[in-house]
């Protein structure tokens, strides 16, 4: 029996900030202090506050330590675990109050969150099936198999109005119903864990922190549509998630929660993993299915839809990780509970990955309909350096930007689409006044050019041409005509591409054109980059009144672009300047400016 | 897994341990003085017996925690019982056996074991 549990975050974020070393130190120090029998060290999944990792929580006091370093471990063990004195300097400052420490759940970051999909992340040990069971795990599967007919399961999911959390927002229950209606000797349940949007990592966190929830939900789906086999398609770039899933699958098989005659019924179900090689297009459902079949990951036209002819030409459902994570709680807590959260048209919660220029980088799960302002200013802790909010990019390379005009827009599927963005998988990148919107559009286009599979012409060649036009604009050679052509080409690609990748690839351009056309105009007409990002449009100049003629800049210039003698005013030759900014950094008199 | 009962058995066995991580509800706190003075006079075995017993008897609303030196070093090991809405009770010169009595009498039956409290023994 342990008197204290030390929870160490083992998500990818904290792992890369040093969790393995911390675990090693903890076990060593706890051993030295003779506390091995009294204190349990538990590696958990992600807590969401990745910016403050590595994170350690010590129970029963629920003390939240952030930014822990291996050197701090002896102090934590000897002071906190042995003598019961909290190491104040390491406690997350938001939980420190005048009269002691407050619960982590009362901090700005967690207060407004409502954790359904992430409910077990950071709380249980993902490598121990018993801990999942202790939080009512597999209860939903047991109840479904013994008390529900497949139609009742589908009706429950339909009634909950759960919509896909991976991008499109298609009603999950409807997908299941369509697959159920098609008779076949074999059907399949697939899980899309090929999370490819730059900046989105909620699926990874669920798989790392609570892998059993996905297995349980897939088995429920299998029972509902009449499938006995499931595949999880996961990126090979998620090694921790792959390990934990493999571990979870073998534990579930051992307990008979996967395999034959689950819960003593006739229902049998098994799951296997398929690793993806990191192609963005494989997140598209038909390309993913083609890849599981062992072929090159390319999309194919729909119809037929996967629910009719999917994997190996059999009826197949494909849901995203976060969608599955909502299924067991809906079964256990009921449809009314789920529908009480969120907005009229979007029920439940959504996990967002907060990134970019924001203080609390990390994962947040919020009720649908929370405003962008609440997410950025309150949960996200605002923008570092007191800079001004300019835009938020949602939906990754398929989404668009939200400008300050829509700062109070409630975030849900329809609202985001109405302003030319999309929910996508939930990446939310915050940008401040120092970000150039043309450059951002170019960044996402560069990504889609790389990731276009090449099967259809509009996407393969169209995105490349789009990228070249943006390149032309950011290098100062664009014309107003280019800006018009840009928009035409965007619309053409959207209409004519084969799959979601091409159809949504122009979104970053279209939405920046919509909200920040003035920036495009500034690039082509004034040949200026208002945010000072596009190098070709910047020029470094020396202010004659301030230059003392110290020669420091000239000596450091790598391209010999600065001329001038000692105690004479120096001049930068614009034709030679490579815009590296070294002169400005070196100048002691702040005499060099960017124009 | 053959039945929901089987699942329930695993769940309940595990919940007793996981209860430690529950932050909800008003809990009774058993606080053991674990500064150098406390440890030197034998607070470790007292702490151990308290936490083991709390788990064994599945006293889910009780948490065992530690504190530093409260300045009464000569009376260590000290155990404080803090129940929500009641006055704090301080037991002094604890041993594992006395600690068990405190759990039996005070925590389970609600009767303060006066013979070990600071107010009764040193007035």
XYZ file of C-alpha atoms in Angstrom:
718
model
C 0.000 0.000 0.000
C 1.368 3.382 -0.970
C 0.766 6.546 0.978
C 1.734 8.843 -1.847
C 1.505 8.759 -5.626
C 3.977 10.761 -7.672
C 2.542 11.335 -11.139
C 5.099 12.214 -13.781
C 3.897 13.329 -17.193
C 5.122 10.947 -19.873
C 3.558 12.632 -22.903
C 5.755 13.482 -25.853
C 6.070 17.128 -24.796
C 7.331 16.399 -21.303
C 9.364 13.413 -22.505
C 11.329 15.654 -24.810
C 11.789 18.141 -21.953
C 13.397 15.413 -19.857
C 10.903 13.010 -18.242
C 13.068 9.859 -18.679
C 15.956 11.398 -16.742
C 13.539 12.647 -14.078
C 11.986 9.218 -13.614
C 15.429 7.720 -13.248
C 16.426 10.302 -10.608
C 13.115 9.914 -8.780
C 13.438 6.156 -8.465
C 17.045 6.485 -7.369
C 16.358 9.167 -4.744
C 13.245 7.421 -3.440
C 15.320 4.274 -3.072
C 18.051 6.185 -1.230
C 15.518 7.694 1.157
C 14.063 4.242 1.818
C 10.606 5.232 0.586
C 10.220 2.574 -2.110
C 7.414 0.806 -0.246
C 5.566 4.002 0.582
C 5.671 6.087 -2.550
C 4.490 4.977 -5.993
C 5.917 6.645 -9.073
C 3.389 6.615 -11.897
C 4.059 7.695 -15.451
C 0.939 9.291 -16.933
C -0.160 10.872 -20.181
C -0.293 14.543 -21.046
C -1.726 17.168 -18.665
C -2.047 19.673 -21.472
C 0.224 22.334 -20.042
C 3.133 21.354 -22.263
C 4.858 24.735 -22.003
C 5.564 24.017 -18.325
C 6.914 20.501 -18.701
C 8.182 18.302 -17.257
C 5.255 18.227 -14.853
C 5.042 16.276 -11.596
C 1.923 16.027 -9.422
C 2.207 14.588 -5.931
C -0.892 13.109 -4.264
C -2.636 13.117 -1.812
C -1.705 16.821 -1.520
C -2.179 17.331 -5.293
C 0.881 19.575 -5.427
C 1.589 20.649 -8.999
C 5.298 21.025 -9.774
C 6.249 22.520 -13.132
C 9.470 22.897 -15.115
C 11.161 20.284 -12.948
C 14.812 19.537 -13.600
C 16.708 16.386 -12.583
C 18.716 18.504 -10.089
C 15.484 19.343 -8.270
C 14.574 15.729 -7.584
C 16.657 15.171 -4.411
C 15.019 18.256 -2.900
C 11.508 17.098 -3.826
C 12.121 13.628 -2.397
C 13.809 14.756 0.812
C 11.597 17.726 1.515
C 8.183 16.823 0.155
C 8.061 13.045 0.241
C 10.103 12.504 3.376
C 9.402 15.563 5.494
C 6.152 16.743 4.009
C 7.365 20.231 3.164
C 6.236 21.468 -0.215
C 9.102 22.805 -2.333
C 7.472 26.168 -2.963
C 9.912 27.439 -5.555
C 8.940 24.660 -7.969
C 5.184 24.852 -7.540
C 3.257 26.167 -10.558
C 2.805 29.824 -9.600
C -0.872 29.906 -10.590
C -1.633 27.424 -7.807
C 0.068 29.499 -5.126
C -2.266 31.737 -3.160
C -2.022 33.775 0.017
C -3.319 30.988 2.193
C -1.370 28.075 0.780
C -1.917 26.200 -2.435
C -5.036 25.993 -4.545
C -6.157 23.160 -6.760
C -4.803 23.023 -10.279
C -8.421 22.847 -11.424
C -8.963 26.421 -10.234
C -6.223 27.949 -12.378
C -7.059 30.031 -15.454
C -5.737 27.317 -17.700
C -7.945 24.522 -16.344
C -10.937 26.405 -14.905
C -12.806 26.866 -18.187
C -11.926 23.484 -19.567
C -14.331 20.585 -19.633
C -12.450 17.374 -20.062
C -14.287 14.488 -21.720
C -11.903 13.140 -24.330
C -8.922 14.009 -22.140
C -10.583 12.977 -18.876
C -8.004 10.326 -18.004
C -4.951 11.956 -19.520
C -2.486 12.807 -16.810
C -4.561 11.030 -14.181
C -4.103 7.346 -14.881
C -1.139 5.222 -15.789
C -1.744 4.438 -19.466
C 0.367 1.306 -19.258
C -1.867 -0.291 -16.629
C -5.273 -1.547 -17.756
C -6.451 -1.805 -14.123
C -6.201 1.960 -13.704
C -8.365 2.452 -16.785
C -10.873 -0.033 -15.381
C -10.829 1.827 -12.049
C -12.104 4.943 -13.867
C -15.087 2.947 -15.221
C -13.129 1.698 -18.204
C -14.699 -1.064 -20.301
C -17.938 -0.627 -18.337
C -19.543 0.940 -21.430
C -18.470 -1.992 -23.604
C -19.781 -4.478 -21.029
C -23.117 -2.731 -20.804
C -23.489 -2.370 -24.550
C -22.781 -6.061 -25.144
C -25.127 -7.296 -22.440
C -27.940 -4.737 -22.505
C -28.084 -3.027 -25.933
C -28.959 -4.207 -29.420
C -26.667 -2.883 -32.175
C -29.472 -0.593 -33.313
C -29.816 0.845 -29.818
C -26.103 1.656 -29.770
C -26.376 3.464 -33.098
C -29.503 5.295 -31.952
C -27.683 6.445 -28.809
C -24.788 7.830 -30.832
C -27.220 9.447 -33.282
C -29.207 11.010 -30.448
C -26.069 12.397 -28.846
C -25.467 14.398 -32.054
C -21.763 13.622 -31.819
C -19.926 14.862 -34.898
C -16.532 13.775 -36.176
C -13.674 15.519 -34.405
C -11.117 14.942 -37.156
C -12.044 17.658 -39.590
C -15.245 17.263 -41.591
C -17.647 17.154 -38.665
C -19.813 14.397 -40.172
C -22.403 12.971 -37.724
C -20.790 9.864 -36.226
C -24.037 7.971 -35.637
C -25.051 8.435 -39.268
C -21.743 6.999 -40.437
C -22.329 3.931 -38.260
C -25.925 3.591 -39.426
C -24.896 3.589 -43.088
C -22.254 0.932 -42.484
C -24.693 -1.193 -40.491
C -27.227 -1.087 -43.328
C -24.827 -2.696 -45.810
C -24.755 -6.467 -45.537
C -21.418 -8.178 -45.955
C -19.553 -11.230 -44.668
C -16.904 -8.967 -43.196
C -16.919 -5.340 -42.091
C -14.178 -3.187 -40.592
C -13.801 -0.523 -37.931
C -10.875 1.797 -38.517
C -9.361 4.516 -36.410
C -7.670 7.483 -38.011
C -4.652 8.253 -35.837
C -2.679 9.783 -38.692
C -2.649 13.232 -37.206
C -0.871 15.326 -39.780
C -1.836 18.969 -39.273
C 1.202 20.975 -38.249
C 0.651 21.981 -34.640
C -2.130 19.513 -33.766
C -1.335 16.831 -31.241
C -4.537 15.977 -29.350
C -4.878 12.519 -30.843
C -1.342 11.704 -29.878
C -2.025 12.816 -26.319
C -5.143 10.661 -26.039
C -3.313 7.621 -27.395
C -0.389 8.244 -25.069
C -2.440 9.069 -22.011
C -5.495 6.855 -22.356
C -5.024 4.231 -25.092
C -7.707 1.866 -23.804
C -10.507 4.339 -24.451
C -9.902 4.024 -28.199
C -9.883 0.214 -28.041
C -13.091 0.187 -26.024
C -14.877 2.586 -28.384
C -13.751 0.669 -31.454
C -15.130 -2.559 -29.974
C -18.436 -0.763 -29.298
C -18.466 0.442 -32.914
C -17.673 -3.082 -34.085
C -20.648 -4.441 -32.186
C -22.892 -1.696 -33.556
C -22.096 -2.215 -37.250
C -21.347 -5.941 -37.124
C -17.587 -5.924 -37.597
C -15.128 -8.298 -35.975
C -11.896 -6.602 -36.991
C -10.464 -3.156 -36.388
C -7.387 -1.311 -37.582
C -5.718 1.696 -36.050
C -3.765 3.643 -38.647
C -1.126 5.569 -36.742
C 1.900 7.594 -37.765
C 5.224 5.936 -37.169
C 6.412 9.352 -35.912
C 4.449 8.736 -32.701
C 6.687 6.082 -31.110
C 5.374 6.513 -27.546
C 1.762 6.244 -28.699
C 2.588 3.141 -30.775
C 4.269 1.478 -27.794
C 1.394 2.226 -25.444
C -1.205 1.066 -27.958
C 0.629 -2.204 -28.457
C 0.819 -2.630 -24.700
C -2.875 -1.775 -24.309
C -3.921 -4.221 -27.048
C -2.020 -7.095 -25.465
C -3.407 -6.285 -21.988
C -6.953 -6.124 -23.360
C -6.461 -9.466 -25.106
C -5.154 -10.988 -21.883
C -8.272 -9.817 -20.029
C -10.505 -11.095 -22.819
C -11.705 -7.569 -23.622
C -10.498 -8.124 -27.164
C -10.697 -11.532 -28.807
C -13.431 -14.142 -28.828
C -16.692 -14.088 -26.858
C -16.166 -10.796 -25.063
C -18.159 -10.584 -21.787
C -19.413 -14.111 -22.402
C -21.408 -13.036 -25.478
C -21.154 -14.153 -29.110
C -19.339 -10.944 -29.992
C -15.711 -11.263 -31.040
C -13.462 -8.376 -31.967
C -9.762 -7.796 -32.448
C -7.611 -4.789 -33.309
C -4.319 -4.419 -35.139
C -2.064 -1.436 -35.741
C -0.926 -0.210 -39.116
C 1.893 2.307 -39.162
C 1.834 5.184 -41.605
C 4.995 6.681 -43.010
C 3.930 10.234 -42.316
C 2.200 11.277 -45.529
C -0.318 14.026 -44.830
C -2.678 12.733 -47.523
C -3.072 9.445 -45.623
C -5.227 11.312 -43.122
C -7.829 11.514 -45.908
C -10.140 8.546 -45.478
C -9.871 6.864 -48.874
C -6.084 7.334 -48.992
C -5.813 5.907 -45.479
C -7.824 2.848 -46.487
C -5.685 2.378 -49.595
C -2.589 2.568 -47.426
C -3.892 -0.062 -44.959
C -4.489 -2.326 -47.935
C -0.781 -2.147 -48.598
C -0.877 0.201 -51.562
C 0.572 3.631 -52.139
C -1.444 6.126 -50.097
C -3.545 7.889 -52.713
C -7.186 8.901 -52.463
C -9.872 7.537 -54.746
C -13.115 9.118 -55.881
C -16.244 8.838 -53.735
C -18.808 7.315 -54.155
C -18.551 4.523 -53.336
C -18.199 5.722 -49.777
C -16.256 3.629 -47.250
C -19.544 2.686 -45.583
C -20.420 0.868 -48.829
C -17.044 -0.250 -50.172
C -14.167 0.616 -47.900
C -11.246 -1.421 -46.694
C -10.727 -4.483 -48.923
C -13.973 -3.458 -50.664
C -15.992 -4.187 -47.488
C -18.228 -1.799 -45.531
C -15.961 0.213 -43.252
C -16.278 2.996 -40.730
C -13.426 5.340 -40.057
C -13.449 7.683 -37.072
C -10.831 9.879 -35.559
C -9.200 9.211 -32.162
C -10.900 12.095 -30.370
C -14.311 11.055 -31.721
C -13.836 7.557 -30.302
C -12.746 8.984 -26.951
C -16.222 10.529 -26.615
C -18.128 7.259 -27.129
C -17.707 5.477 -23.751
C -18.665 8.585 -21.707
C -21.792 9.037 -23.870
C -22.851 5.426 -23.192
C -22.124 5.701 -19.453
C -23.477 9.180 -18.748
C -26.279 9.251 -21.244
C -27.281 11.308 -24.222
C -28.866 14.100 -22.173
C -25.657 14.700 -20.272
C -23.668 14.997 -23.487
C -26.209 17.266 -25.129
C -26.176 19.596 -22.170
C -22.632 20.598 -23.132
C -21.906 22.829 -26.115
C -24.131 24.814 -28.464
C -27.378 24.276 -30.333
C -25.693 22.763 -33.366
C -22.515 21.349 -31.885
C -22.672 19.212 -28.782
C -19.885 18.265 -26.431
C -16.360 19.569 -26.343
C -13.416 20.016 -28.656
C -9.752 19.684 -27.892
C -7.570 22.446 -29.300
C -3.809 22.442 -29.538
C -2.767 25.969 -28.632
C 0.422 27.062 -30.278
C 2.207 30.016 -31.801
C 2.541 33.295 -29.950
C 0.762 32.408 -26.743
C 1.859 31.987 -23.139
C 0.259 28.642 -22.277
C 1.214 26.430 -25.176
C -0.571 23.132 -24.797
C -3.783 21.161 -25.083
C -7.135 22.498 -23.951
C -10.525 20.845 -24.073
C -13.367 23.344 -24.091
C -17.136 23.164 -24.546
C -18.217 23.919 -28.108
C -19.144 27.574 -28.372
C -16.367 28.951 -26.190
C -15.178 32.190 -27.759
C -11.764 32.711 -29.255
C -11.223 35.536 -26.769
C -11.711 33.169 -23.828
C -9.344 30.644 -25.365
C -6.561 33.105 -26.125
C -6.807 35.636 -23.301
C -7.998 33.515 -20.400
C -7.057 29.878 -20.935
C -4.055 30.633 -23.102
C -2.806 33.349 -20.778
C -2.520 35.970 -23.523
C 0.271 36.828 -25.902
C 3.882 37.069 -24.677
C 5.628 40.423 -24.596
C 2.389 42.409 -24.444
C 2.020 42.204 -28.218
C -1.304 42.634 -29.970
C -3.423 39.729 -31.212
C -3.595 39.744 -34.995
C -5.160 36.464 -36.052
C -5.623 32.834 -35.104
C -5.176 30.077 -37.614
C -7.422 27.061 -37.153
C -7.606 23.810 -39.048
C -3.967 23.730 -40.122
C -3.189 23.717 -43.853
C -6.865 23.071 -44.630
C -8.176 25.902 -42.507
C -7.984 29.618 -42.440
C -7.417 32.630 -40.266
C -9.740 34.319 -37.839
C -9.109 38.037 -37.548
C -9.775 40.324 -34.600
C -13.216 41.126 -36.067
C -14.296 37.662 -35.002
C -12.520 37.573 -31.660
C -15.834 36.911 -29.912
C -17.103 34.274 -32.281
C -18.219 31.088 -30.489
C -16.007 28.294 -31.800
C -18.000 25.516 -33.463
C -18.127 23.797 -36.854
C -20.614 26.049 -38.630
C -19.348 29.357 -37.307
C -15.818 28.617 -38.408
C -16.900 27.540 -41.878
C -19.043 30.660 -42.215
C -15.935 32.825 -41.871
C -13.849 30.739 -44.276
C -11.930 28.696 -41.766
C -12.672 25.273 -40.342
C -12.459 23.350 -37.116
C -10.190 20.764 -38.678
C -8.504 18.580 -36.177
C -8.201 21.484 -33.751
C -4.846 23.104 -34.255
C -5.038 26.728 -33.106
C -2.043 28.860 -33.915
C -2.053 32.350 -32.467
C -0.344 35.118 -34.370
C 0.614 38.584 -33.210
C 1.444 41.820 -34.984
C 4.902 40.528 -35.965
C 3.499 37.829 -38.257
C 3.162 38.529 -41.983
C -0.039 36.970 -43.266
C 1.278 36.489 -46.798
C 4.226 34.648 -45.352
C 1.880 32.447 -43.266
C -0.125 31.554 -46.381
C 3.131 30.732 -48.141
C 4.206 28.530 -45.236
C 1.052 26.414 -45.443
C 1.232 26.219 -49.232
C 4.782 24.986 -49.018
C 3.469 22.211 -46.793
C 0.644 21.211 -49.142
C 2.956 21.311 -52.190
C 5.208 18.831 -50.375
C 2.325 16.667 -49.250
C 0.219 16.600 -52.416
C 0.174 12.974 -53.508
C 0.245 13.888 -57.179
C -2.715 11.858 -58.318
C -4.872 14.736 -59.568
C -3.671 17.683 -61.611
C -5.467 20.605 -59.895
C -3.769 19.797 -56.611
C -0.386 18.644 -57.911
C 0.216 21.532 -60.301
C -2.226 24.066 -58.878
C -0.711 24.210 -55.409
C 2.760 24.485 -56.911
C 1.671 27.461 -59.044
C -0.018 29.043 -56.016
C 3.178 28.690 -54.071
C 5.192 30.275 -56.879
C 2.820 33.236 -57.030
C 3.147 33.763 -53.279
C 6.891 33.505 -53.617
C 6.763 36.192 -56.301
C 4.673 38.476 -54.081
C 6.849 38.043 -51.002
C 10.006 38.676 -53.013
C 8.639 42.008 -54.166
C 8.025 41.122 -57.805
C 4.262 40.726 -57.607
C 1.638 42.868 -59.309
C -1.997 43.578 -58.545
C -2.862 41.249 -61.376
C -1.086 38.425 -59.534
C -3.301 38.954 -56.522
C -6.394 38.578 -58.727
C -5.006 35.500 -60.452
C -4.202 34.044 -57.063
C -7.829 34.172 -56.059
C -9.031 32.630 -59.349
C -6.592 29.759 -59.077
C -7.630 29.121 -55.468
C -11.250 28.738 -56.463
C -10.320 26.479 -59.384
C -8.264 24.147 -57.173
C -11.037 24.000 -54.581
C -13.628 22.980 -57.134
C -11.635 20.451 -59.088
C -9.403 18.520 -56.702
C -10.073 14.865 -56.038
C -9.839 14.776 -52.257
C -10.028 16.950 -49.183
C -6.350 17.817 -49.292
C -6.602 19.669 -52.604
C -10.091 20.999 -51.956
C -8.942 22.705 -48.796
C -5.334 23.540 -49.694
C -6.169 27.065 -50.957
C -8.020 27.962 -47.729
C -5.037 29.634 -46.037
C -4.631 31.893 -49.097
C -8.327 32.640 -49.472
C -8.845 33.529 -45.844
C -5.773 35.734 -45.602
C -6.901 37.427 -48.828
C -10.292 37.981 -47.268
C -9.150 39.450 -43.979
C -5.736 40.864 -44.798
C -5.936 41.978 -48.419
C -4.239 45.219 -47.428
C -1.107 43.247 -46.601
C -1.077 41.676 -50.051
C -1.553 45.127 -51.570
C 1.298 46.500 -49.474
C 3.553 43.764 -50.818
C 2.738 44.343 -54.487
C 2.083 48.088 -54.652
C 4.259 49.639 -51.958
C 6.772 46.776 -52.060
C 6.696 46.701 -48.291
C 6.091 43.960 -45.764
C 4.124 45.680 -42.964
C 5.129 43.103 -40.367
C 8.768 43.200 -41.391
C 9.029 39.492 -42.140
C 9.571 39.159 -45.888
C 13.281 39.727 -46.244
C 13.292 40.739 -49.888
C 11.077 43.701 -49.059
C 13.141 44.998 -46.195
C 16.003 47.390 -46.471
C 18.479 48.167 -43.748
C 19.489 51.806 -43.627
C 21.852 53.819 -41.465
C 20.459 57.012 -39.989
C 23.149 59.629 -40.705
C 22.345 61.715 -37.604
C 22.943 58.800 -35.283
C 25.948 57.138 -36.957
C 29.199 57.832 -35.089
C 31.420 56.156 -37.668
C 32.682 53.444 -35.308
C 33.096 50.943 -38.208
C 31.676 48.099 -36.091
C 28.874 47.365 -38.589
C 31.199 47.392 -41.568
C 33.581 44.990 -39.876
C 30.795 42.499 -39.154
C 28.975 42.716 -42.485
C 29.391 39.308 -44.171
C 28.887 40.674 -47.676
C 30.995 43.850 -47.478
C 27.920 45.948 -48.208
C 28.808 48.729 -45.748
C 31.301 51.397 -46.641
C 32.662 54.303 -44.632
C 35.820 55.455 -42.853
C 36.434 55.939 -39.157
C 34.383 58.837 -37.760
C 32.547 59.218 -41.054
C 28.941 58.320 -41.707
C 28.567 54.776 -43.034
C 26.322 53.713 -45.925
C 24.771 50.354 -46.815
C 24.922 49.345 -50.464
C 21.440 47.843 -51.016
C 22.579 45.799 -54.026
C 25.089 43.919 -51.891
C 23.049 43.669 -48.671
C 21.850 40.112 -47.839
C 19.513 41.339 -45.050
C 20.999 39.222 -42.333
C 20.488 41.927 -39.708
C 23.955 41.542 -38.163
C 24.726 45.269 -38.534
C 21.589 46.206 -36.607
C 22.458 43.758 -33.855
C 26.020 45.068 -33.582
C 25.333 48.813 -33.730
C 25.827 50.346 -30.300
C 24.059 53.586 -31.160
C 20.784 52.158 -32.534
C 21.530 53.961 -35.767
C 20.408 51.177 -38.108
C 16.744 50.755 -39.036
C 14.644 48.379 -41.080
C 12.455 50.094 -43.635
C -13.571 -11.063 -19.238
C -16.756 -13.015 -18.831
C -19.068 -10.689 -16.976
C -19.621 -7.173 -15.684
C -19.146 -8.479 -12.142
C -15.653 -9.582 -12.976
C -14.934 -6.084 -14.283
C -16.433 -4.569 -11.144
C -14.156 -6.643 -8.928
C -11.050 -5.332 -10.695
C -12.426 -1.803 -10.591
C -13.121 -1.790 -6.890
C -9.781 -3.316 -5.987
C -8.001 -0.640 -7.980
C -10.184 2.277 -6.881
C -9.064 1.853 -3.280
C -5.537 2.713 -4.379
C -6.508 5.371 -6.870
C -8.645 7.147 -4.271
C -5.430 8.856 -3.248
C -5.635 10.934 -6.445
C -9.166 12.148 -5.792
C -9.278 15.882 -5.110
C -12.986 16.125 -4.480
C -14.951 16.247 -1.254
C -14.126 17.252 2.287
C -11.605 14.857 3.608
C -10.328 14.211 7.083
C -6.598 14.785 7.133
C -4.168 12.813 9.260
C -1.047 14.938 9.434
C 2.205 13.413 10.656
C 5.091 15.652 11.730
C 7.969 14.526 9.582
C 10.764 16.982 10.275
C 14.145 15.739 11.460
C 12.888 15.683 15.064
C 9.829 13.651 14.096
C 11.740 11.163 12.023
C 14.355 10.753 14.771
C 11.706 9.894 17.335
C 10.000 7.370 15.074
C 7.475 9.167 12.865
C 8.226 6.992 9.851
C 6.652 3.749 11.185
C 3.699 5.772 12.472
C 3.136 7.294 9.039
C 3.456 3.881 7.432
C 0.926 2.244 9.728
C -1.532 5.120 9.274
C -1.404 5.043 5.484
C -1.569 1.242 5.313
C -4.544 1.085 7.640
C -6.410 3.824 5.794
C -6.033 1.841 2.573
C -6.830 -1.533 4.108
C -10.026 -0.352 5.733
C -10.910 1.592 2.577
C -11.344 4.862 4.440
C -11.762 6.806 1.211
C -12.526 10.119 2.901
C -9.282 10.153 4.876
C -5.957 11.364 3.581
C -2.627 10.840 5.236
C -0.122 13.592 4.749
C 2.953 15.065 6.393
C 4.085 18.371 7.730
C 7.330 19.812 8.990
C 8.369 20.759 12.513
C 5.724 22.584 14.518
C 8.086 23.465 17.343
C 7.110 20.813 19.868
C 10.071 18.579 19.196
C 10.078 16.927 22.598
C 6.575 15.542 22.007
C 7.254 13.986 18.604
C 6.046 11.859 16.888
C 3.007 14.114 16.544
C -0.142 13.258 14.602
C -2.817 15.864 13.975
C -6.363 14.926 13.018
C -8.055 17.648 11.007
C -11.725 17.001 10.366
C -13.705 19.459 8.272
C -15.657 21.828 10.498
C -14.146 20.585 13.752
C -11.294 21.647 16.001
C -7.924 20.120 15.252
C -6.920 17.301 17.605
C -3.205 16.858 18.290
C -1.854 13.506 19.466
C 1.671 13.350 20.841
C 4.343 10.715 21.407
C 2.738 8.396 18.919
C 3.759 4.824 18.209
C 2.388 2.497 15.523
C 0.182 0.805 18.167
C -1.205 4.096 19.460
C -1.772 5.224 15.884
C -3.924 2.166 15.243
C -5.982 3.011 18.316
C -6.488 6.539 16.991
C -7.823 5.183 13.709
C -10.092 2.684 15.462
C -11.457 5.055 18.086
C -11.257 8.514 16.594
C -11.507 8.086 12.827
C -13.917 5.159 12.689
C -15.967 5.624 15.867
C -15.609 9.355 16.222
C -14.345 9.276 19.816
C -11.267 11.304 20.616
C -8.596 9.208 22.363
C -8.021 11.747 25.146
C -5.200 9.857 26.854
C -2.865 10.679 23.939
C -3.907 14.237 23.146
C -1.619 17.146 23.902
C -4.248 18.968 25.949
C -4.855 15.999 28.282
C -1.267 14.808 28.691
C 0.566 18.066 29.266
C -2.406 20.257 30.114
